[in-house]
Coordinates of C-alpha atoms in Angstrom, one line a residue:
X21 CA 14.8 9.9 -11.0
X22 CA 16.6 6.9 -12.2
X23 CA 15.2 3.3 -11.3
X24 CA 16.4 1.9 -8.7
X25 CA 16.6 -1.9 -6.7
X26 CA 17.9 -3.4 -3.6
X27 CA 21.8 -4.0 -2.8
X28 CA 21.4 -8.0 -1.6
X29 CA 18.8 -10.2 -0.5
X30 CA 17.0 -10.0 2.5
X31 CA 14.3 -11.9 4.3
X32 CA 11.0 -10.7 6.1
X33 CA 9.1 -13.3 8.4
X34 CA 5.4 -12.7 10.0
X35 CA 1.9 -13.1 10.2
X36 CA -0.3 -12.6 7.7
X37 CA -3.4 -9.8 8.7
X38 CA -5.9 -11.5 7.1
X39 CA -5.2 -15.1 6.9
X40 CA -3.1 -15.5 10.4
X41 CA -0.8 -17.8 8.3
X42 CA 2.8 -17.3 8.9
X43 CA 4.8 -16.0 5.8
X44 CA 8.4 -16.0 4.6
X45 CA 9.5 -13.2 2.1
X46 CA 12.9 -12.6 0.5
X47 CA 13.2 -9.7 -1.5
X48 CA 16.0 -10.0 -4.4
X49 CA 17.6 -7.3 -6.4
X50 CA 16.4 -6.9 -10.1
X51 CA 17.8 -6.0 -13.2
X52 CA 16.3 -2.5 -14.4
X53 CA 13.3 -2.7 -16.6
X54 CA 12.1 -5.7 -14.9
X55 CA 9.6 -3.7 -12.3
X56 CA 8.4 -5.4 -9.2
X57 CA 7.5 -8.9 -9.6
X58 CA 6.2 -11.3 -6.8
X59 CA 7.6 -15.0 -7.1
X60 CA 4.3 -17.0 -4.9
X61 CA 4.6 -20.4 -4.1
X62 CA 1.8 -21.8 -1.5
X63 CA -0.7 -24.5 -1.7
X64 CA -2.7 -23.2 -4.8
X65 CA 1.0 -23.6 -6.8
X66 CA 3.6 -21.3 -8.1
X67 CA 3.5 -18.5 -10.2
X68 CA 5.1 -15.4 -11.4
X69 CA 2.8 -12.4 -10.9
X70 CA 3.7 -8.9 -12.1
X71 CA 2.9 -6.3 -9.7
X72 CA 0.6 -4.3 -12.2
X73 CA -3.4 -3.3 -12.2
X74 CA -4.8 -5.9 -14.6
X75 CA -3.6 -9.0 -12.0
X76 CA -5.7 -7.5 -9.6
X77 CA -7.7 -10.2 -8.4
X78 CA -9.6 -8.7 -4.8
X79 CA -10.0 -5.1 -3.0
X80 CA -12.4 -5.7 -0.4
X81 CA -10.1 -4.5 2.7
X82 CA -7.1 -5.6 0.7
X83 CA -5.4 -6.2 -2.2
X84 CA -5.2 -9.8 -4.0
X85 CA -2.9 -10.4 -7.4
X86 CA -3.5 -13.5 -8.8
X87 CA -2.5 -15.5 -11.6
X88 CA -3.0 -19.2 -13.2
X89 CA -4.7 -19.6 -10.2
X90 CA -2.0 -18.5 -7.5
X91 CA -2.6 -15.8 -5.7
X92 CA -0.8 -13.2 -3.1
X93 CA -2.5 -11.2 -0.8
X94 CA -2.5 -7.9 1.4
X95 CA 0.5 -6.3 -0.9
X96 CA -0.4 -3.0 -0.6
X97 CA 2.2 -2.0 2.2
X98 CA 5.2 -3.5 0.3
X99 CA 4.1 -1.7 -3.0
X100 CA 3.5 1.9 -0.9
X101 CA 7.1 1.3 0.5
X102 CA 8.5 0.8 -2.9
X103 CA 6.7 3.9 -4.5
X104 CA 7.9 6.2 -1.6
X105 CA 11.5 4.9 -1.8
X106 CA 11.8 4.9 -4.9
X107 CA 11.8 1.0 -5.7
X108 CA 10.9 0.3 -9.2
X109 CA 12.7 -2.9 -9.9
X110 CA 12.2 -5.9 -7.2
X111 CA 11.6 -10.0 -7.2
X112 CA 9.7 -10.7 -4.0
X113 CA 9.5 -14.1 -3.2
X114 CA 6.9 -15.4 -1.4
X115 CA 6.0 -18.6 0.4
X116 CA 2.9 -18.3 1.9
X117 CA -0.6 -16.9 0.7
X118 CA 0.0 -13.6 2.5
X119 CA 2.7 -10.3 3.0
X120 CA 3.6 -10.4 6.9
X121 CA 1.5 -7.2 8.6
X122 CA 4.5 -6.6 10.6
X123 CA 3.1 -3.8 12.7
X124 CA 0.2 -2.9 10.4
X125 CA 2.3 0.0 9.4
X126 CA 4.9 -0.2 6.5
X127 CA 8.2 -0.2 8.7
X128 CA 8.7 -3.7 8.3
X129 CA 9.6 -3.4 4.5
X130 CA 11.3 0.2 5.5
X131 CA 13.4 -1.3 7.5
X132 CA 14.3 -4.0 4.7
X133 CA 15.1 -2.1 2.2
X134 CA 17.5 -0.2 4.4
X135 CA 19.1 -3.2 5.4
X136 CA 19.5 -4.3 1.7
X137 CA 20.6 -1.2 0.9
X138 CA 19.2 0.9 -2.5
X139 CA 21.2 0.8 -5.6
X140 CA 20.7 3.5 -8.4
X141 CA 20.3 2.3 -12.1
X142 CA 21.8 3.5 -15.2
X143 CA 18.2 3.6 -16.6
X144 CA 15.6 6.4 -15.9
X145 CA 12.1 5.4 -14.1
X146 CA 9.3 5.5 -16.3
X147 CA 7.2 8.3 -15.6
X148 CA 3.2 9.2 -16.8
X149 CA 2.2 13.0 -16.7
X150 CA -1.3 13.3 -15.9
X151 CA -2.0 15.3 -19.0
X152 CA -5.9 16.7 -18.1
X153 CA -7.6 16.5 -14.7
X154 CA -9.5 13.3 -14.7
X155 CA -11.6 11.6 -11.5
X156 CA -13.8 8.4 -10.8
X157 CA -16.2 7.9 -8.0
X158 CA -19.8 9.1 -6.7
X159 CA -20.8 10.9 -3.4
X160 CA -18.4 11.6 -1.1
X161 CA -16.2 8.9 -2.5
X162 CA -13.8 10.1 -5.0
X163 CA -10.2 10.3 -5.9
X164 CA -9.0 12.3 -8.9
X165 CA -5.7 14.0 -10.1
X166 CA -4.7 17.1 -11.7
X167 CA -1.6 18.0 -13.9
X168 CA 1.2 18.7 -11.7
X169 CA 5.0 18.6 -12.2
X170 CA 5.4 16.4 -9.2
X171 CA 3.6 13.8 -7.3
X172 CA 1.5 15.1 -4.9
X173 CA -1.5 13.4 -3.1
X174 CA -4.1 14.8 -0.6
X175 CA -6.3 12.3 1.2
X176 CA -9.5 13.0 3.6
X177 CA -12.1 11.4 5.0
X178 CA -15.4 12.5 7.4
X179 CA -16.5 9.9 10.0
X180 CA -19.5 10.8 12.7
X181 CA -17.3 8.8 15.5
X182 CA -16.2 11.8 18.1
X183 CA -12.4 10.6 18.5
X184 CA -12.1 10.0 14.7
X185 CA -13.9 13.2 13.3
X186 CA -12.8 14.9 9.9
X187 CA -8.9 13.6 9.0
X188 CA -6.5 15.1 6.5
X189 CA -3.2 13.8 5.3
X190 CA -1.3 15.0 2.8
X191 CA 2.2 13.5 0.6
X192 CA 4.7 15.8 -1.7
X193 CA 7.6 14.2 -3.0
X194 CA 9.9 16.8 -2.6
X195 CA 9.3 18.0 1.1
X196 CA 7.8 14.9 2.7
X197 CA 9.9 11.9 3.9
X198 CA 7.8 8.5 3.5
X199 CA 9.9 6.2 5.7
X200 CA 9.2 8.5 8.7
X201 CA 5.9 10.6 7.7
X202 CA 3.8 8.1 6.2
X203 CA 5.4 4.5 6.7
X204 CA 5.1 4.2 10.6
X205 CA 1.2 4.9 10.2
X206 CA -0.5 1.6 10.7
X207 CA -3.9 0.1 9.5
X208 CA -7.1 0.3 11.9
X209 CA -10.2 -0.7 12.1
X210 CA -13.7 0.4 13.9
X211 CA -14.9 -1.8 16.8
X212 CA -17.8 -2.9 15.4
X213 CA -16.3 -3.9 12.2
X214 CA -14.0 -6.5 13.5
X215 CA -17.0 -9.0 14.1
X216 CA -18.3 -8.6 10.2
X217 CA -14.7 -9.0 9.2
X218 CA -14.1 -12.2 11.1
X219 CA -17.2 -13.7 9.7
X220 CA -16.2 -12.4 6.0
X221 CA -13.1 -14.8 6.4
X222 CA -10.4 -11.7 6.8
X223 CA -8.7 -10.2 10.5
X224 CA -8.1 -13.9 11.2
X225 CA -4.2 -12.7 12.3
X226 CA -5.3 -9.5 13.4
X227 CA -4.3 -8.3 17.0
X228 CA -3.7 -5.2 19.0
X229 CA 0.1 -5.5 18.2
X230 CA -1.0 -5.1 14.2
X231 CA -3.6 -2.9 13.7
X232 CA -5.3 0.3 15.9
X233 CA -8.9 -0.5 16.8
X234 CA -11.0 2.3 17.6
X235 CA -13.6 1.7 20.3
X236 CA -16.3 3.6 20.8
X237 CA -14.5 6.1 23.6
X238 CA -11.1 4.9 23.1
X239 CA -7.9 4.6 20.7
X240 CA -6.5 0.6 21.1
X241 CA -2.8 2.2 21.5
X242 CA -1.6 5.7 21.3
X243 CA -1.7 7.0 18.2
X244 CA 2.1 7.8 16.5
X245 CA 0.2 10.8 14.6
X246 CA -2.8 12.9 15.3
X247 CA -4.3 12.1 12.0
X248 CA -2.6 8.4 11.8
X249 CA -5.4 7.1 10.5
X250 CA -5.5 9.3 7.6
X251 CA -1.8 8.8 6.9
X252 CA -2.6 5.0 6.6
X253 CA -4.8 5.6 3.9
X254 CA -2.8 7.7 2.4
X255 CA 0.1 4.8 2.5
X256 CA -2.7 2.4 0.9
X257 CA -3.5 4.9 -2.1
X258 CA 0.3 5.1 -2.7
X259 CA 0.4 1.4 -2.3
X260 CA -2.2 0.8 -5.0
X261 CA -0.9 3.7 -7.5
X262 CA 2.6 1.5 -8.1
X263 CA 0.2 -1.3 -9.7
X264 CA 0.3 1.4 -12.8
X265 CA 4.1 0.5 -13.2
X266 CA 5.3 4.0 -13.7
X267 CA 5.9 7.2 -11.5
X268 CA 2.5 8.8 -11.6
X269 CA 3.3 12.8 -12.1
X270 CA -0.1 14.6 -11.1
X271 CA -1.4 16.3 -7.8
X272 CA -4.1 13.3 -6.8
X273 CA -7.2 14.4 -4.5
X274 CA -8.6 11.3 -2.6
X275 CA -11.8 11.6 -0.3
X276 CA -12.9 8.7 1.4
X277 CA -12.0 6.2 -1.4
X278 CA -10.9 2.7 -0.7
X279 CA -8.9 -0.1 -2.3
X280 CA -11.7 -0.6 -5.3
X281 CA -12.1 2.4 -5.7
X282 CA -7.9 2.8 -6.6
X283 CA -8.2 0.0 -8.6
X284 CA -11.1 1.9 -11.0
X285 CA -8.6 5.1 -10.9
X286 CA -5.7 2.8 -12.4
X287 CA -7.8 1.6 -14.7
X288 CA -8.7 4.8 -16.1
X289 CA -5.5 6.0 -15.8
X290 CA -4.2 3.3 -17.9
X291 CA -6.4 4.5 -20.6
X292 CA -5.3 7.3 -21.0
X293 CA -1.4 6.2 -21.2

């Protein structure tokens, strides 16, 4: 595939999951070889950060890139959206600390990008073949890839909750559509998480109309998919793989792994590049 960018400049307005601060967004096309690059500008300053693993700054529940002291958080939607369209090259301006949740699924920025329209570039994507099987992780909490000639990616995860159970989700690039398998599913959260979350400083602009909460005998909203919840994670592992800034080739196992635990994949992925 060749890199691609957006047609024209469009904006995205919201709340902010995490902080509850509103946000404005305006994503701009970019010349090819550029890669996706978020322009902040809120009260800690202004700064340029690149959209790659070493400016990851935070993964507890989210991710944070920061940079002389500027940071953006809760990017990991955007990102997923731009690995599953394609998007390689993109300036995201930001005013605000904070991406908009939308929904808590990744529509928002689906419906963005279709609006802006996707542009082909004369310039092929850069591209990293997994070249041995290689994993990180301990327990039941792992993620790991194998040599493939696509990108694949396979995520699970066991919870004793009796609505919740085992649930699967799996992504191939050549006979799954992102925008309407994987983008619509939107982030949750247990019950009795949301007080521990609150008191950690995060969920402060979380609601019922962004995120699924599972009570103990009940879903918050009907769920889009029977194994939404899985999908979601599967969007955030997607979401945290285009901070290597190149096409990861490679069919990538996951089991109940989490932002952090991404980030140490990248890492070792890097390595090996």
């Amino acid at each position: 595939m060749n890199r691609k960018t957006i047609r024209k400049v469009v904006k995205v307005e919201g709340i902010g999951l995490h902080s509850g601060g509103r946000a404005k967004v305006f994503l701009h096309p970019c010349e090819g070889g550029q890669g996706i690059v978020f322009s902040v500008h809120n009260e800690q300053g202004s700064a340029l950060i690149p959209a790659l693993t070493p400016f990851v700054a935070e993964t507890r529940r989210r991710v944070v890139l920061a940079k002389e002291s500027v940071s953006v958080q809760t990017v990991e939607h955007l990102l997923a959206t731009c690995f599953g369209m394609g998007i390689t090259d993109l300036l995201v301006e930001v005013h605000g600390s904070e991406l908009p949740i939308g929904d808590g699924s990744a529509l928002i920025w689906v419906e963005a990008f279709k609006d802006a329209g996707i542009v082909e570039l004369d310039e092929p994507a850069p591209v990293f073949s997994v070249p041995d099987s290689v994993a990180v992780g301990n327990g039941n909490r792992v993620v790991g890839v194998v040599p493939d000639e696509r990108f694949i990616a396979h995520f699970s995860f066991a919870t004793e909750h009796p609505l919740v159970g085992i649930q699967e989700a799996s992504f191939d690039e050549k006979e799954n559509d992102f925008a309407t398998e994987i983008a619509p599913a939107r982030t949750f959260g247990f019950w009795e998480e949301v007080s521990q979350l609150w008191e950690q400083g995060l969920a402060k602009g979380g609601s019922l109309d962004n995120a699924i909460v599972v009570f103990p005998d009940r879903y918050s909203s009907p769920l889009r998919f029977p194994n939404e919840l899985a999908r979601h994670k599967l969007l955030d592992l997607m979401g945290d793989l285009m901070l290597l800034g190149v096409r990861l080739r490679g069919k990538v196992v996951a089991n109940s792994s989490g932002h952090a635990l991404h980030h140490k994949f990248c890492k070792t992925l890097l390595q090996m590049m």
